[in-house]
């Protein structure tokens, strides 16, 4: 099963949506942090799309989906990109495919 989850910053209220598990076509979605636009973005990785487009097989060489920066890194799931505060995982989760 795959889930959509929300992380909320305890300091500034910033909300980031992340995904757990694999989707219908075997893909997973990786949350990345961007220091340029100070946001969390999500990259589709692997699965059928990775078989067709090799650049989608990993996070390497990818750009921020929000601003196009090449300085992204896999998000640690804890630090707010806006203010540096602590992000808390919401108890709610929504099914995604």
Short mmCIF file of N, CA and C in Angstrom, two decimals, residues 9-91:
data_model
loop_
_atom_site.label_atom_id
_atom_site.label_comp_id
_atom_site.label_asym_id
_atom_site.label_seq_id
_atom_site.Cartn_x
_atom_site.Cartn_y
_atom_site.Cartn_z
N UNK A 9 5.36 22.22 9.99
CA UNK A 9 6.39 22.86 10.80
C UNK A 9 5.77 23.40 12.08
N UNK A 10 6.38 23.06 13.20
CA UNK A 10 5.91 23.54 14.50
C UNK A 10 6.18 25.03 14.69
N UNK A 11 7.14 25.58 13.95
CA UNK A 11 7.52 26.99 14.11
C UNK A 11 6.71 27.93 13.21
N UNK A 12 6.71 27.63 11.89
CA UNK A 12 6.10 28.59 10.95
C UNK A 12 4.83 28.09 10.27
N UNK A 13 4.48 26.81 10.46
CA UNK A 13 3.27 26.28 9.87
C UNK A 13 3.40 25.77 8.44
N UNK A 14 4.61 25.79 7.88
CA UNK A 14 4.83 25.28 6.52
C UNK A 14 4.36 23.83 6.44
N UNK A 15 3.69 23.46 5.35
CA UNK A 15 3.18 22.10 5.17
C UNK A 15 3.84 21.48 3.94
N UNK A 16 4.33 20.26 4.10
CA UNK A 16 4.92 19.51 2.99
C UNK A 16 4.18 18.18 2.87
N UNK A 17 3.85 17.82 1.66
CA UNK A 17 3.21 16.53 1.39
C UNK A 17 4.26 15.55 0.91
N UNK A 18 4.28 14.36 1.52
CA UNK A 18 5.22 13.32 1.12
C UNK A 18 4.46 12.04 0.81
N UNK A 19 5.15 11.09 0.23
CA UNK A 19 4.54 9.84 -0.18
C UNK A 19 5.35 8.66 0.34
N UNK A 20 4.65 7.62 0.80
CA UNK A 20 5.30 6.42 1.31
C UNK A 20 4.84 5.24 0.46
N UNK A 21 5.74 4.31 0.20
CA UNK A 21 5.39 3.11 -0.55
C UNK A 21 5.56 3.27 -2.04
N UNK A 22 5.12 2.27 -2.78
CA UNK A 22 5.22 2.27 -4.23
C UNK A 22 3.85 2.43 -4.85
N UNK A 23 3.82 3.14 -5.99
CA UNK A 23 2.59 3.36 -6.71
C UNK A 23 2.22 2.20 -7.61
N UNK A 24 1.14 2.34 -8.31
CA UNK A 24 0.58 1.31 -9.18
C UNK A 24 1.58 0.78 -10.21
N UNK A 25 2.43 1.64 -10.72
CA UNK A 25 3.38 1.24 -11.76
C UNK A 25 4.79 1.04 -11.21
N UNK A 26 4.91 0.81 -9.91
CA UNK A 26 6.20 0.50 -9.29
C UNK A 26 7.05 1.70 -8.95
N UNK A 27 6.56 2.89 -9.17
CA UNK A 27 7.33 4.09 -8.87
C UNK A 27 7.23 4.44 -7.39
N UNK A 28 8.23 5.16 -6.91
CA UNK A 28 8.12 5.76 -5.58
C UNK A 28 8.36 7.25 -5.74
N UNK A 29 7.97 8.00 -4.76
CA UNK A 29 8.11 9.45 -4.82
C UNK A 29 9.02 9.89 -3.69
N UNK A 30 10.10 10.58 -4.07
CA UNK A 30 11.10 11.03 -3.11
C UNK A 30 10.93 12.51 -2.83
N UNK A 31 10.88 12.88 -1.56
CA UNK A 31 10.81 14.29 -1.16
C UNK A 31 12.22 14.87 -1.18
N UNK A 32 12.37 16.01 -1.83
CA UNK A 32 13.67 16.68 -1.90
C UNK A 32 13.54 18.11 -1.36
N UNK A 33 14.60 18.57 -0.70
CA UNK A 33 14.64 19.93 -0.17
C UNK A 33 15.45 20.80 -1.11
N UNK A 34 14.98 22.02 -1.32
CA UNK A 34 15.69 22.97 -2.18
C UNK A 34 16.09 24.19 -1.36
N UNK A 35 17.39 24.47 -1.27
CA UNK A 35 17.84 25.64 -0.52
C UNK A 35 17.57 26.96 -1.25
N UNK A 36 17.35 26.91 -2.56
CA UNK A 36 17.12 28.14 -3.32
C UNK A 36 15.71 28.69 -3.14
N UNK A 37 14.68 27.83 -3.28
CA UNK A 37 13.31 28.32 -3.10
C UNK A 37 12.76 27.95 -1.71
N UNK A 38 13.60 27.29 -0.91
CA UNK A 38 13.26 26.93 0.47
C UNK A 38 11.92 26.19 0.55
N UNK A 39 11.84 25.11 -0.24
CA UNK A 39 10.62 24.31 -0.26
C UNK A 39 10.95 22.82 -0.36
N UNK A 40 9.92 22.01 -0.20
CA UNK A 40 10.01 20.57 -0.38
C UNK A 40 9.29 20.26 -1.68
N UNK A 41 9.94 19.51 -2.55
CA UNK A 41 9.33 19.07 -3.80
C UNK A 41 9.34 17.55 -3.84
N UNK A 42 8.56 16.99 -4.72
CA UNK A 42 8.47 15.54 -4.85
C UNK A 42 8.88 15.11 -6.24
N UNK A 43 9.75 14.10 -6.31
CA UNK A 43 10.23 13.57 -7.57
C UNK A 43 9.75 12.12 -7.74
N UNK A 44 9.18 11.82 -8.90
CA UNK A 44 8.81 10.45 -9.23
C UNK A 44 10.08 9.72 -9.64
N UNK A 45 10.30 8.55 -9.03
CA UNK A 45 11.54 7.80 -9.28
C UNK A 45 11.19 6.34 -9.55
N UNK A 46 11.82 5.78 -10.58
CA UNK A 46 11.72 4.35 -10.86
C UNK A 46 10.42 3.92 -11.48
N UNK A 47 10.14 2.64 -11.34
CA UNK A 47 8.94 2.05 -11.90
C UNK A 47 8.97 2.05 -13.42
N UNK A 48 7.81 1.99 -14.02
CA UNK A 48 7.69 1.95 -15.47
C UNK A 48 8.31 3.19 -16.10
N UNK A 49 8.09 4.34 -15.49
CA UNK A 49 8.64 5.58 -16.04
C UNK A 49 10.18 5.55 -16.05
N UNK A 50 10.78 4.94 -15.04
CA UNK A 50 12.23 4.80 -15.00
C UNK A 50 12.75 3.84 -16.05
N UNK A 51 11.93 2.86 -16.43
CA UNK A 51 12.32 1.93 -17.49
C UNK A 51 12.36 2.63 -18.84
N UNK A 52 11.45 3.56 -19.06
CA UNK A 52 11.35 4.26 -20.33
C UNK A 52 12.31 5.46 -20.38
N UNK A 53 12.43 6.17 -19.28
CA UNK A 53 13.28 7.37 -19.22
C UNK A 53 14.35 7.16 -18.15
N UNK A 54 15.57 6.77 -18.56
CA UNK A 54 16.64 6.48 -17.59
C UNK A 54 16.91 7.60 -16.59
N UNK A 55 16.66 8.85 -16.95
CA UNK A 55 16.91 9.95 -16.02
C UNK A 55 15.97 9.91 -14.82
N UNK A 56 14.91 9.12 -14.88
CA UNK A 56 13.95 9.00 -13.78
C UNK A 56 14.25 7.81 -12.87
N UNK A 57 15.36 7.14 -13.09
CA UNK A 57 15.70 5.96 -12.28
C UNK A 57 16.22 6.32 -10.90
N UNK A 58 16.69 7.56 -10.72
CA UNK A 58 17.18 7.99 -9.41
C UNK A 58 16.98 9.49 -9.26
N UNK A 59 17.41 10.01 -8.12
CA UNK A 59 17.31 11.45 -7.86
C UNK A 59 18.51 12.21 -8.43
N UNK A 60 19.55 11.49 -8.82
CA UNK A 60 20.80 12.09 -9.30
C UNK A 60 20.55 12.88 -10.59
N UNK A 61 21.03 14.12 -10.61
CA UNK A 61 20.91 14.96 -11.79
C UNK A 61 19.56 15.60 -11.99
N UNK A 62 18.66 15.44 -11.05
CA UNK A 62 17.31 16.00 -11.19
C UNK A 62 17.28 17.45 -10.69
N UNK A 63 16.23 18.16 -11.05
CA UNK A 63 16.06 19.56 -10.68
C UNK A 63 14.88 19.73 -9.73
N UNK A 64 14.89 20.82 -8.98
CA UNK A 64 13.78 21.14 -8.09
C UNK A 64 12.51 21.31 -8.93
N UNK A 65 11.44 20.60 -8.59
CA UNK A 65 10.21 20.75 -9.36
C UNK A 65 9.51 22.09 -9.16
N UNK A 66 9.95 22.85 -8.15
CA UNK A 66 9.32 24.15 -7.87
C UNK A 66 10.04 25.31 -8.55
N UNK A 67 11.39 25.28 -8.59
CA UNK A 67 12.12 26.43 -9.14
C UNK A 67 13.17 26.07 -10.19
N UNK A 68 13.45 24.77 -10.36
CA UNK A 68 14.43 24.36 -11.37
C UNK A 68 15.87 24.34 -10.89
N UNK A 69 16.11 24.58 -9.63
CA UNK A 69 17.47 24.57 -9.09
C UNK A 69 18.06 23.17 -9.17
N UNK A 70 19.39 23.12 -9.35
CA UNK A 70 20.07 21.83 -9.37
C UNK A 70 20.73 21.52 -8.02
N UNK A 71 20.40 22.31 -7.00
CA UNK A 71 21.04 22.13 -5.68
C UNK A 71 20.17 21.35 -4.69
N UNK A 72 19.26 20.54 -5.18
CA UNK A 72 18.37 19.79 -4.30
C UNK A 72 19.09 18.63 -3.62
N UNK A 73 18.52 18.19 -2.50
CA UNK A 73 19.01 17.00 -1.81
C UNK A 73 17.80 16.27 -1.23
N UNK A 74 17.96 14.98 -1.01
CA UNK A 74 16.86 14.20 -0.42
C UNK A 74 16.56 14.80 0.95
N UNK A 75 15.29 15.09 1.19
CA UNK A 75 14.87 15.73 2.44
C UNK A 75 14.97 14.75 3.60
N UNK A 76 15.39 15.25 4.76
CA UNK A 76 15.56 14.39 5.94
C UNK A 76 14.24 14.10 6.67
N UNK A 77 13.15 14.73 6.26
CA UNK A 77 11.85 14.47 6.86
C UNK A 77 11.63 15.14 8.20
N UNK A 78 12.56 15.98 8.63
CA UNK A 78 12.47 16.58 9.96
C UNK A 78 12.63 18.10 9.98
N UNK A 79 13.41 18.65 9.07
CA UNK A 79 13.76 20.06 9.12
C UNK A 79 12.94 20.88 8.13
N UNK A 80 12.35 21.96 8.61
CA UNK A 80 11.57 22.86 7.77
C UNK A 80 12.51 23.60 6.81
N UNK A 81 12.20 23.59 5.51
CA UNK A 81 13.05 24.30 4.56
C UNK A 81 12.89 25.81 4.63
N UNK A 82 11.77 26.28 5.18
CA UNK A 82 11.51 27.72 5.27
C UNK A 82 12.24 28.37 6.43
N UNK A 83 12.12 27.76 7.63
CA UNK A 83 12.64 28.43 8.83
C UNK A 83 13.66 27.60 9.61
N UNK A 84 13.85 26.34 9.23
CA UNK A 84 14.78 25.47 9.97
C UNK A 84 14.16 24.82 11.20
N UNK A 85 12.88 25.05 11.42
CA UNK A 85 12.19 24.47 12.57
C UNK A 85 11.95 22.98 12.41
N UNK A 86 11.32 22.40 13.42
CA UNK A 86 11.04 20.96 13.43
C UNK A 86 9.72 20.67 12.73
N UNK A 87 9.74 19.72 11.79
CA UNK A 87 8.53 19.29 11.09
C UNK A 87 7.97 18.07 11.81
N UNK A 88 6.66 18.04 12.00
CA UNK A 88 5.98 16.94 12.66
C UNK A 88 5.10 16.23 11.66
N UNK A 89 5.13 14.90 11.67
CA UNK A 89 4.32 14.10 10.76
C UNK A 89 2.89 14.01 11.27
N UNK A 90 1.94 14.37 10.43
CA UNK A 90 0.53 14.28 10.77
C UNK A 90 0.13 12.82 10.90
N UNK A 91 -0.84 12.53 11.74
CA UNK A 91 -1.33 11.17 11.91
C UNK A 91 -2.21 10.74 10.73
#
